Amino acid sequence: MNAPKSGYRVFSANSSVACTELAKKITERLGVELGKSVVFQESNRETRVDVKESVRGQTIFIIQTIPRDVNTAIMELLIMAYALKTSCAKNIIGVIPYFPYSKQCKMRKRGSIVSKLLASMLAKAGLTHIITMDLHQKEIQGFFTFPVDNLRASPFLIQYIQEEIPDYRNAIIVAKSPSAAKRAQSYAERLRLGLAVIHGEAQCSESDMADGRHSPPCVRNTTGHTGLELPLMMAKEKPPITVVGDVGGRIAIIVDDIIDDVGDFVAAAEILKERGAYKIYIMATHGLLSADAPRLIEESAIDEVVVTNTVPHEVQKLQCPKIKTVDVSMILAEAIRRIHNGESMAYLFRNIAVDD
């Protein structure tokens, strides 16, 4: 039982049943019961949270998985955290395996750094610590005013490669763009495999507008000082699609942190098939698989997509049998246990380098 003497409670802030599956697996591993609470949507779509047991003086862990309705999940987490704060919980620790808005962590023209805004909102709501997994950019940890443990899913995905992919020694790790090369290199070095990088038109254009340097208006102000002539930055032009590395007669394993819009992955798989790869695997931590991703995967040259259960995707698996799941509840449960007992987290980061 999740008894008061344990000194901590585990709650789920999700209102949908599908999103509580990971929370149930974590509590089973911890040998505790999920805290009693009700999270639901009013008829006017407002979120309401009702905590059904005393949390005074307790350390509370809120497990929040992020479904397709991202904004509702964020509000559920914020309201749950604030409810626990006003109920005199001692510490409130968020377990957010997939941190939403993590791709919006850089200034884009006149946009905003939304992940920094979300970090401030979580702190204001009462969170004192966060456990997450494979942040899109590790620098996001600097947006928080409290500790962040950024766990890694790569040991579980590497184990899957070794145990579930026949003849993986004949594989090559592929980065679908130069920006993903560091992650791919980490996998390649650990598996003692070769590395290939796809460069050209298929790569993601995210870096093209990564900061605010294009913010000033293009029209020159003729009323001011006209004597200063700044050099003009040449426009970027992507080279023709190329694959750096030999994939002929090999198993190609594309690795990334998030698979959402699968267009780039499908295009990369077609290129690798043309270059002679006879099997294509996709390995990613967070399987968002939005829109018609399952159909595109099923119709593509991709043989298998392997993701973890940081994001619920059971519906997508029913639509596409190529999608496989790796359970990471073990490491999340161990992180909760170690934080509660005041033990070092270093064990969970064994052999993790700065660039991983």
mmCIF file of C-alpha atoms in Angstrom:
data_model
loop_
_atom_site.group_PDB
_atom_site.id
_atom_site.type_symbol
_atom_site.label_atom_id
_atom_site.label_comp_id
_atom_site.label_asym_id
_atom_site.label_seq_id
_atom_site.Cartn_x
_atom_site.Cartn_y
_atom_site.Cartn_z
ATOM 1 C CA MET A 1 0.000 0.000 0.000
ATOM 2 C CA ASN A 2 1.110 3.571 -0.634
ATOM 3 C CA ALA A 3 1.147 4.148 3.104
ATOM 4 C CA PRO A 4 2.048 7.458 4.796
ATOM 5 C CA LYS A 5 5.030 5.850 6.502
ATOM 6 C CA SER A 6 6.710 5.443 3.115
ATOM 7 C CA GLY A 7 7.208 9.206 3.097
ATOM 8 C CA TYR A 8 6.248 9.580 -0.550
ATOM 9 C CA ARG A 9 3.271 9.178 -2.835
ATOM 10 C CA VAL A 10 2.993 8.638 -6.589
ATOM 11 C CA PHE A 11 0.173 10.292 -8.520
ATOM 12 C CA SER A 12 -0.843 10.396 -12.163
ATOM 13 C CA ALA A 13 -2.059 13.727 -13.519
ATOM 14 C CA ASN A 14 -3.551 12.245 -16.703
ATOM 15 C CA SER A 15 -7.303 12.227 -17.227
ATOM 16 C CA SER A 16 -7.248 9.573 -19.977
ATOM 17 C CA VAL A 17 -6.893 5.869 -19.172
ATOM 18 C CA ALA A 18 -4.355 5.213 -21.960
ATOM 19 C CA CYS A 19 -1.960 7.757 -20.453
ATOM 20 C CA THR A 20 -1.935 6.115 -17.004
ATOM 21 C CA GLU A 21 -0.423 2.828 -18.244
ATOM 22 C CA LEU A 22 3.176 3.989 -17.708
ATOM 23 C CA ALA A 23 2.295 5.265 -14.221
ATOM 24 C CA LYS A 24 0.837 1.848 -13.334
ATOM 25 C CA LYS A 25 3.967 0.049 -14.518
ATOM 26 C CA ILE A 26 6.195 2.365 -12.478
ATOM 27 C CA THR A 27 4.159 1.927 -9.278
ATOM 28 C CA GLU A 28 4.134 -1.851 -9.743
ATOM 29 C CA ARG A 29 7.933 -1.828 -9.886
ATOM 30 C CA LEU A 30 8.080 0.379 -6.784
ATOM 31 C CA GLY A 31 5.625 -1.806 -4.893
ATOM 32 C CA VAL A 32 3.284 1.094 -4.092
ATOM 33 C CA GLU A 33 -0.234 2.054 -5.099
ATOM 34 C CA LEU A 34 -1.085 4.980 -7.324
ATOM 35 C CA GLY A 35 -2.297 7.933 -5.241
ATOM 36 C CA LYS A 36 -6.022 8.580 -5.110
ATOM 37 C CA SER A 37 -6.996 11.574 -7.210
ATOM 38 C CA VAL A 38 -9.527 12.578 -9.839
ATOM 39 C CA VAL A 39 -8.512 14.506 -12.945
ATOM 40 C CA PHE A 40 -11.229 15.355 -15.441
ATOM 41 C CA GLN A 41 -12.488 17.912 -17.944
ATOM 42 C CA GLU A 42 -15.561 20.004 -17.179
ATOM 43 C CA SER A 43 -18.241 20.398 -19.843
ATOM 44 C CA ASN A 44 -16.658 23.748 -20.754
ATOM 45 C CA ARG A 45 -13.244 21.992 -21.221
ATOM 46 C CA GLU A 46 -11.767 23.409 -18.003
ATOM 47 C CA THR A 47 -9.507 20.984 -16.116
ATOM 48 C CA ARG A 48 -10.381 20.025 -12.551
ATOM 49 C CA VAL A 49 -8.181 18.115 -10.091
ATOM 50 C CA ASP A 50 -9.294 16.654 -6.778
ATOM 51 C CA VAL A 51 -6.690 14.989 -4.524
ATOM 52 C CA LYS A 52 -8.474 12.335 -2.456
ATOM 53 C CA GLU A 53 -5.924 11.755 0.330
ATOM 54 C CA SER A 54 -3.697 13.738 2.653
ATOM 55 C CA VAL A 55 -0.272 14.694 1.274
ATOM 56 C CA ARG A 56 0.848 16.980 4.092
ATOM 57 C CA GLY A 57 4.599 16.745 4.672
ATOM 58 C CA GLN A 58 4.992 14.098 1.958
ATOM 59 C CA THR A 59 7.298 13.937 -1.067
ATOM 60 C CA ILE A 60 5.059 13.637 -4.111
ATOM 61 C CA PHE A 61 5.948 12.260 -7.543
ATOM 62 C CA ILE A 62 3.580 13.249 -10.370
ATOM 63 C CA ILE A 63 3.861 11.017 -13.432
ATOM 64 C CA GLN A 64 2.622 12.823 -16.518
ATOM 65 C CA THR A 65 2.802 11.296 -19.970
ATOM 66 C CA ILE A 66 2.002 13.611 -22.861
ATOM 67 C CA PRO A 67 -0.695 12.443 -25.305
ATOM 68 C CA ARG A 68 -1.709 14.131 -28.565
ATOM 69 C CA ASP A 69 -3.649 16.772 -26.625
ATOM 70 C CA VAL A 70 -0.461 18.396 -25.355
ATOM 71 C CA ASN A 71 -1.939 21.571 -23.907
ATOM 72 C CA THR A 72 -4.552 19.716 -21.857
ATOM 73 C CA ALA A 73 -1.827 17.483 -20.397
ATOM 74 C CA ILE A 74 0.224 20.547 -19.441
ATOM 75 C CA MET A 75 -2.741 22.130 -17.672
ATOM 76 C CA GLU A 76 -3.448 18.857 -15.842
ATOM 77 C CA LEU A 77 0.141 18.790 -14.594
ATOM 78 C CA LEU A 78 0.154 22.455 -13.549
ATOM 79 C CA ILE A 79 -3.178 22.211 -11.702
ATOM 80 C CA MET A 80 -2.197 18.932 -10.017
ATOM 81 C CA ALA A 81 1.125 20.428 -8.862
ATOM 82 C CA TYR A 82 -0.573 23.541 -7.505
ATOM 83 C CA ALA A 83 -3.233 21.463 -5.736
ATOM 84 C CA LEU A 84 -0.495 19.454 -4.012
ATOM 85 C CA LYS A 85 1.427 22.617 -3.147
ATOM 86 C CA THR A 86 -1.617 24.195 -1.498
ATOM 87 C CA SER A 87 -2.219 20.873 0.326
ATOM 88 C CA CYS A 88 1.170 21.320 2.043
ATOM 89 C CA ALA A 89 3.181 18.637 0.208
ATOM 90 C CA LYS A 90 6.842 18.825 1.199
ATOM 91 C CA ASN A 91 8.377 18.253 -2.260
ATOM 92 C CA ILE A 92 6.663 17.918 -5.640
ATOM 93 C CA ILE A 93 8.685 16.071 -8.277
ATOM 94 C CA GLY A 94 7.443 15.834 -11.842
ATOM 95 C CA VAL A 95 8.161 12.660 -13.816
ATOM 96 C CA ILE A 96 7.716 13.856 -17.406
ATOM 97 C CA PRO A 97 9.323 11.248 -19.695
ATOM 98 C CA TYR A 98 8.673 13.336 -22.820
ATOM 99 C CA PHE A 99 9.059 17.059 -22.148
ATOM 100 C CA PRO A 100 6.618 18.930 -24.419
ATOM 101 C CA TYR A 101 7.564 21.974 -26.493
ATOM 102 C CA SER A 102 11.204 20.833 -26.349
ATOM 103 C CA LYS A 103 11.681 21.623 -30.049
ATOM 104 C CA GLN A 104 10.765 25.237 -29.324
ATOM 105 C CA CYS A 105 13.933 25.844 -27.315
ATOM 106 C CA LYS A 106 15.551 28.419 -29.624
ATOM 107 C CA MET A 107 14.526 31.846 -30.802
ATOM 108 C CA ARG A 108 12.890 31.649 -34.230
ATOM 109 C CA LYS A 109 12.612 35.074 -35.842
ATOM 110 C CA ARG A 110 9.896 36.857 -33.821
ATOM 111 C CA GLY A 111 8.725 33.755 -31.997
ATOM 112 C CA SER A 112 9.378 32.763 -28.400
ATOM 113 C CA ILE A 113 11.361 30.169 -26.459
ATOM 114 C CA VAL A 114 8.335 28.197 -25.298
ATOM 115 C CA SER A 115 10.244 25.521 -23.381
ATOM 116 C CA LYS A 116 11.702 28.257 -21.152
ATOM 117 C CA LEU A 117 8.204 29.631 -20.554
ATOM 118 C CA LEU A 118 6.979 26.138 -19.630
ATOM 119 C CA ALA A 119 9.894 25.689 -17.215
ATOM 120 C CA SER A 120 8.910 28.919 -15.456
ATOM 121 C CA MET A 121 5.260 27.838 -15.269
ATOM 122 C CA LEU A 122 6.177 24.481 -13.714
ATOM 123 C CA ALA A 123 8.315 26.196 -11.062
ATOM 124 C CA LYS A 124 5.531 28.676 -10.289
ATOM 125 C CA ALA A 125 3.011 25.828 -9.938
ATOM 126 C CA GLY A 126 5.143 24.261 -7.201
ATOM 127 C CA LEU A 127 7.420 21.646 -8.798
ATOM 128 C CA THR A 128 10.810 21.340 -7.085
ATOM 129 C CA HIS A 129 12.488 18.713 -9.301
ATOM 130 C CA ILE A 130 11.917 17.042 -12.685
ATOM 131 C CA ILE A 131 12.784 13.608 -14.058
ATOM 132 C CA THR A 132 12.656 13.471 -17.839
ATOM 133 C CA MET A 133 14.206 11.476 -20.661
ATOM 134 C CA ASP A 134 16.235 12.461 -23.736
ATOM 135 C CA LEU A 135 15.521 16.173 -23.910
ATOM 136 C CA HIS A 136 15.575 17.387 -27.516
ATOM 137 C CA GLN A 137 18.409 19.733 -26.509
ATOM 138 C CA LYS A 138 20.327 19.161 -23.267
ATOM 139 C CA GLU A 139 20.636 22.933 -22.845
ATOM 140 C CA ILE A 140 16.932 23.009 -21.879
ATOM 141 C CA GLN A 141 18.066 21.963 -18.369
ATOM 142 C CA GLY A 142 19.409 25.499 -17.980
ATOM 143 C CA PHE A 143 15.895 26.951 -18.266
ATOM 144 C CA PHE A 144 14.931 25.514 -14.871
ATOM 145 C CA THR A 145 15.582 26.987 -11.441
ATOM 146 C CA PHE A 146 15.492 23.522 -9.826
ATOM 147 C CA PRO A 147 17.244 20.167 -10.492
ATOM 148 C CA VAL A 148 16.507 18.252 -13.706
ATOM 149 C CA ASP A 149 17.524 14.612 -14.217
ATOM 150 C CA ASN A 150 17.685 13.931 -17.952
ATOM 151 C CA LEU A 151 17.717 10.133 -18.205
ATOM 152 C CA ARG A 152 18.763 8.237 -21.349
ATOM 153 C CA ALA A 153 16.817 5.615 -23.279
ATOM 154 C CA SER A 154 19.783 4.563 -25.419
ATOM 155 C CA PRO A 155 20.787 1.561 -23.211
ATOM 156 C CA PHE A 156 17.318 0.048 -23.741
ATOM 157 C CA LEU A 157 17.327 0.709 -27.491
ATOM 158 C CA ILE A 158 20.865 -0.646 -27.860
ATOM 159 C CA GLN A 159 19.802 -3.779 -25.970
ATOM 160 C CA TYR A 160 16.878 -4.149 -28.383
ATOM 161 C CA ILE A 161 19.250 -3.925 -31.359
ATOM 162 C CA GLN A 162 21.517 -6.595 -29.899
ATOM 163 C CA GLU A 163 18.713 -8.989 -28.943
ATOM 164 C CA GLU A 164 15.996 -8.441 -31.562
ATOM 165 C CA ILE A 165 17.774 -7.571 -34.816
ATOM 166 C CA PRO A 166 19.256 -10.703 -36.399
ATOM 167 C CA ASP A 167 22.768 -10.233 -37.788
ATOM 168 C CA TYR A 168 23.020 -6.726 -36.286
ATOM 169 C CA ARG A 169 26.791 -6.971 -36.731
ATOM 170 C CA ASN A 170 26.110 -6.359 -40.420
ATOM 171 C CA ALA A 171 24.282 -3.131 -39.602
ATOM 172 C CA ILE A 172 25.312 0.490 -40.021
ATOM 173 C CA ILE A 173 24.031 3.363 -37.873
ATOM 174 C CA VAL A 174 22.567 6.219 -39.922
ATOM 175 C CA ALA A 175 21.978 9.882 -39.067
ATOM 176 C CA LYS A 176 19.173 11.249 -41.239
ATOM 177 C CA SER A 177 20.768 14.710 -41.104
ATOM 178 C CA PRO A 178 24.137 16.180 -40.026
ATOM 179 C CA SER A 179 22.465 17.587 -36.894
ATOM 180 C CA ALA A 180 21.713 14.021 -35.740
ATOM 181 C CA ALA A 181 25.284 12.803 -36.307
ATOM 182 C CA LYS A 182 26.391 13.035 -32.656
ATOM 183 C CA ARG A 183 23.582 10.773 -31.460
ATOM 184 C CA ALA A 184 24.257 8.310 -34.295
ATOM 185 C CA GLN A 185 27.975 8.325 -33.525
ATOM 186 C CA SER A 186 27.236 7.461 -29.888
ATOM 187 C CA TYR A 187 25.215 4.394 -30.973
ATOM 188 C CA ALA A 188 27.826 3.373 -33.551
ATOM 189 C CA GLU A 189 30.700 3.512 -31.049
ATOM 190 C CA ARG A 190 28.803 1.515 -28.426
ATOM 191 C CA LEU A 191 27.727 -1.159 -30.900
ATOM 192 C CA ARG A 192 31.131 -1.166 -32.688
ATOM 193 C CA LEU A 193 29.384 -0.441 -35.995
ATOM 194 C CA GLY A 194 29.972 1.883 -38.920
ATOM 195 C CA LEU A 195 28.364 5.302 -39.332
ATOM 196 C CA ALA A 196 26.612 6.921 -42.291
ATOM 197 C CA VAL A 197 25.131 10.422 -42.601
ATOM 198 C CA ILE A 198 22.451 11.585 -45.034
ATOM 199 C CA HIS A 199 23.159 15.101 -46.267
ATOM 200 C CA GLY A 200 21.225 17.251 -48.681
ATOM 201 C CA GLU A 201 17.600 18.012 -49.480
ATOM 202 C CA ALA A 202 16.153 15.373 -47.110
ATOM 203 C CA GLN A 203 17.666 16.974 -44.021
ATOM 204 C CA CYS A 204 15.548 18.938 -41.582
ATOM 205 C CA SER A 205 15.594 22.687 -42.093
ATOM 206 C CA GLU A 206 15.200 23.420 -38.364
ATOM 207 C CA SER A 207 18.649 24.988 -38.099
ATOM 208 C CA ASP A 208 17.946 27.447 -40.913
ATOM 209 C CA MET A 209 16.001 29.726 -38.601
ATOM 210 C CA ALA A 210 17.440 28.780 -35.244
ATOM 211 C CA ASP A 211 17.956 32.238 -33.796
ATOM 212 C CA GLY A 212 16.786 35.820 -34.087
ATOM 213 C CA ARG A 213 19.367 37.083 -36.522
ATOM 214 C CA HIS A 214 16.739 37.509 -39.235
ATOM 215 C CA SER A 215 14.519 39.587 -36.944
ATOM 216 C CA PRO A 216 15.367 43.139 -38.174
ATOM 217 C CA PRO A 217 13.302 44.280 -41.154
ATOM 218 C CA CYS A 218 14.903 43.792 -44.549
ATOM 219 C CA VAL A 219 14.069 47.322 -45.727
ATOM 220 C CA ARG A 220 16.939 49.702 -45.127
ATOM 221 C CA ASN A 221 16.121 52.828 -43.141
ATOM 222 C CA THR A 222 17.229 55.650 -45.418
ATOM 223 C CA THR A 223 16.576 58.402 -42.859
ATOM 224 C CA GLY A 224 19.456 57.381 -40.631
ATOM 225 C CA HIS A 225 23.181 56.990 -41.161
ATOM 226 C CA THR A 226 23.839 55.669 -44.680
ATOM 227 C CA GLY A 227 27.595 55.416 -44.614
ATOM 228 C CA LEU A 228 27.702 51.930 -43.017
ATOM 229 C CA GLU A 229 27.615 49.061 -45.515
ATOM 230 C CA LEU A 230 27.421 45.627 -43.885
ATOM 231 C CA PRO A 231 28.397 42.549 -45.900
ATOM 232 C CA LEU A 232 25.393 40.618 -47.167
ATOM 233 C CA MET A 233 24.971 37.053 -45.879
ATOM 234 C CA MET A 234 24.635 34.669 -48.807
ATOM 235 C CA ALA A 235 21.489 32.538 -48.840
ATOM 236 C CA LYS A 236 21.890 28.844 -48.055
ATOM 237 C CA GLU A 237 21.524 26.321 -50.850
ATOM 238 C CA LYS A 238 21.217 22.675 -49.978
ATOM 239 C CA PRO A 239 23.439 20.332 -51.965
ATOM 240 C CA PRO A 240 22.033 17.324 -53.841
ATOM 241 C CA ILE A 241 21.110 14.417 -51.602
ATOM 242 C CA THR A 242 24.110 12.309 -50.669
ATOM 243 C CA VAL A 243 24.831 9.471 -48.265
ATOM 244 C CA VAL A 244 28.216 9.743 -46.602
ATOM 245 C CA GLY A 245 29.120 6.124 -45.853
ATOM 246 C CA ASP A 246 28.599 2.758 -47.540
ATOM 247 C CA VAL A 247 25.208 1.188 -46.792
ATOM 248 C CA GLY A 248 25.200 -1.350 -49.644
ATOM 249 C CA GLY A 249 24.248 -4.848 -48.478
ATOM 250 C CA ARG A 250 23.833 -3.635 -44.875
ATOM 251 C CA ILE A 251 21.058 -3.247 -42.323
ATOM 252 C CA ALA A 252 20.481 0.495 -41.904
ATOM 253 C CA ILE A 253 19.469 1.685 -38.419
ATOM 254 C CA ILE A 254 18.358 5.322 -38.305
ATOM 255 C CA VAL A 255 18.496 6.783 -34.776
ATOM 256 C CA ASP A 256 16.876 9.950 -33.441
ATOM 257 C CA ASP A 257 15.246 11.277 -30.276
ATOM 258 C CA ILE A 258 11.755 12.030 -31.628
ATOM 259 C CA ILE A 259 9.715 10.534 -34.454
ATOM 260 C CA ASP A 260 6.638 12.623 -35.131
ATOM 261 C CA ASP A 261 6.074 13.708 -38.728
ATOM 262 C CA VAL A 262 7.592 10.688 -40.477
ATOM 263 C CA GLY A 263 8.096 12.325 -43.877
ATOM 264 C CA ASP A 264 11.849 12.767 -43.375
ATOM 265 C CA PHE A 265 12.243 9.186 -42.153
ATOM 266 C CA VAL A 266 10.313 7.775 -45.106
ATOM 267 C CA ALA A 267 12.426 9.825 -47.543
ATOM 268 C CA ALA A 268 15.620 8.682 -45.796
ATOM 269 C CA ALA A 269 14.502 5.041 -46.007
ATOM 270 C CA GLU A 270 13.911 5.353 -49.752
ATOM 271 C CA ILE A 271 17.378 6.838 -50.266
ATOM 272 C CA LEU A 272 18.983 4.053 -48.227
ATOM 273 C CA LYS A 273 17.102 1.404 -50.215
ATOM 274 C CA GLU A 274 18.365 2.983 -53.430
ATOM 275 C CA ARG A 275 21.910 2.848 -52.043
ATOM 276 C CA GLY A 276 21.619 -0.889 -51.374
ATOM 277 C CA ALA A 277 20.482 -1.265 -47.736
ATOM 278 C CA TYR A 278 18.324 -4.382 -47.487
ATOM 279 C CA LYS A 279 16.589 -3.612 -44.171
ATOM 280 C CA ILE A 280 15.654 -0.296 -42.597
ATOM 281 C CA TYR A 281 15.062 0.180 -38.855
ATOM 282 C CA ILE A 282 14.099 3.408 -37.073
ATOM 283 C CA MET A 283 15.061 3.773 -33.393
ATOM 284 C CA ALA A 284 13.703 6.732 -31.409
ATOM 285 C CA THR A 285 12.997 7.538 -27.775
ATOM 286 C CA HIS A 286 9.724 9.408 -28.181
ATOM 287 C CA GLY A 287 7.166 8.003 -30.626
ATOM 288 C CA LEU A 288 4.716 10.861 -31.120
ATOM 289 C CA LEU A 289 3.636 9.463 -34.518
ATOM 290 C CA SER A 290 1.175 12.237 -35.252
ATOM 291 C CA ALA A 291 -1.401 12.529 -38.042
ATOM 292 C CA ASP A 292 -1.194 9.702 -40.597
ATOM 293 C CA ALA A 293 2.268 8.520 -39.503
ATOM 294 C CA PRO A 294 1.182 4.860 -39.020
ATOM 295 C CA ARG A 295 -0.157 4.650 -42.596
ATOM 296 C CA LEU A 296 2.966 6.267 -44.064
ATOM 297 C CA ILE A 297 5.209 3.871 -42.142
ATOM 298 C CA GLU A 298 3.152 0.858 -43.240
ATOM 299 C CA GLU A 299 3.397 1.883 -46.895
ATOM 300 C CA SER A 300 7.100 2.824 -46.772
ATOM 301 C CA ALA A 301 10.364 0.937 -47.193
ATOM 302 C CA ILE A 302 10.821 1.000 -43.392
ATOM 303 C CA ASP A 303 10.850 -2.520 -41.909
ATOM 304 C CA GLU A 304 10.419 -1.601 -38.241
ATOM 305 C CA VAL A 305 10.006 1.449 -36.015
ATOM 306 C CA VAL A 306 11.152 0.968 -32.411
ATOM 307 C CA VAL A 307 10.154 3.546 -29.794
ATOM 308 C CA THR A 308 9.874 3.613 -26.004
ATOM 309 C CA ASN A 309 6.686 4.022 -23.983
ATOM 310 C CA THR A 310 7.440 7.601 -22.882
ATOM 311 C CA VAL A 311 4.443 8.597 -25.032
ATOM 312 C CA PRO A 312 1.267 6.455 -25.308
ATOM 313 C CA HIS A 313 0.944 5.061 -28.843
ATOM 314 C CA GLU A 314 -1.193 1.919 -28.547
ATOM 315 C CA VAL A 315 -3.659 3.168 -31.171
ATOM 316 C CA GLN A 316 -0.834 3.725 -33.656
ATOM 317 C CA LYS A 317 0.467 0.194 -33.007
ATOM 318 C CA LEU A 318 -2.928 -1.239 -33.899
ATOM 319 C CA GLN A 319 -2.838 0.720 -37.154
ATOM 320 C CA CYS A 320 0.718 -0.321 -38.040
ATOM 321 C CA PRO A 321 2.267 -3.654 -36.911
ATOM 322 C CA LYS A 322 5.731 -2.323 -37.834
ATOM 323 C CA ILE A 323 5.722 -0.202 -34.657
ATOM 324 C CA LYS A 324 7.398 -1.887 -31.659
ATOM 325 C CA THR A 325 7.681 -0.684 -28.063
ATOM 326 C CA VAL A 326 10.523 -0.813 -25.535
ATOM 327 C CA ASP A 327 9.537 -0.402 -21.866
ATOM 328 C CA VAL A 328 11.551 2.189 -19.896
ATOM 329 C CA SER A 329 9.502 2.062 -16.682
ATOM 330 C CA MET A 330 12.429 0.307 -14.960
ATOM 331 C CA ILE A 331 14.785 3.295 -15.102
ATOM 332 C CA LEU A 332 12.037 5.773 -14.172
ATOM 333 C CA ALA A 333 11.072 3.687 -11.132
ATOM 334 C CA GLU A 334 14.711 3.408 -10.083
ATOM 335 C CA ALA A 335 15.140 7.180 -10.406
ATOM 336 C CA ILE A 336 12.128 7.735 -8.129
ATOM 337 C CA ARG A 337 13.468 5.248 -5.571
ATOM 338 C CA ARG A 338 16.937 6.809 -5.525
ATOM 339 C CA ILE A 339 15.651 10.379 -5.202
ATOM 340 C CA HIS A 340 13.343 9.423 -2.338
ATOM 341 C CA ASN A 341 16.134 7.551 -0.509
ATOM 342 C CA GLY A 342 18.690 10.314 -1.111
ATOM 343 C CA GLU A 343 20.936 8.002 -3.124
ATOM 344 C CA SER A 344 23.268 9.060 -5.900
ATOM 345 C CA MET A 345 21.853 9.159 -9.429
ATOM 346 C CA ALA A 346 25.285 8.464 -10.935
ATOM 347 C CA TYR A 347 24.449 4.751 -11.372
ATOM 348 C CA LEU A 348 21.782 5.686 -13.925
ATOM 349 C CA PHE A 349 24.315 7.664 -15.963
ATOM 350 C CA ARG A 350 27.076 5.073 -16.183
ATOM 351 C CA ASN A 351 29.240 5.505 -19.319
ATOM 352 C CA ILE A 352 27.138 8.482 -20.421
ATOM 353 C CA ALA A 353 29.434 11.046 -22.035
ATOM 354 C CA VAL A 354 28.806 14.788 -22.301
ATOM 355 C CA ASP A 355 27.818 14.503 -25.974
ATOM 356 C CA ASP A 356 25.384 11.587 -25.463
#
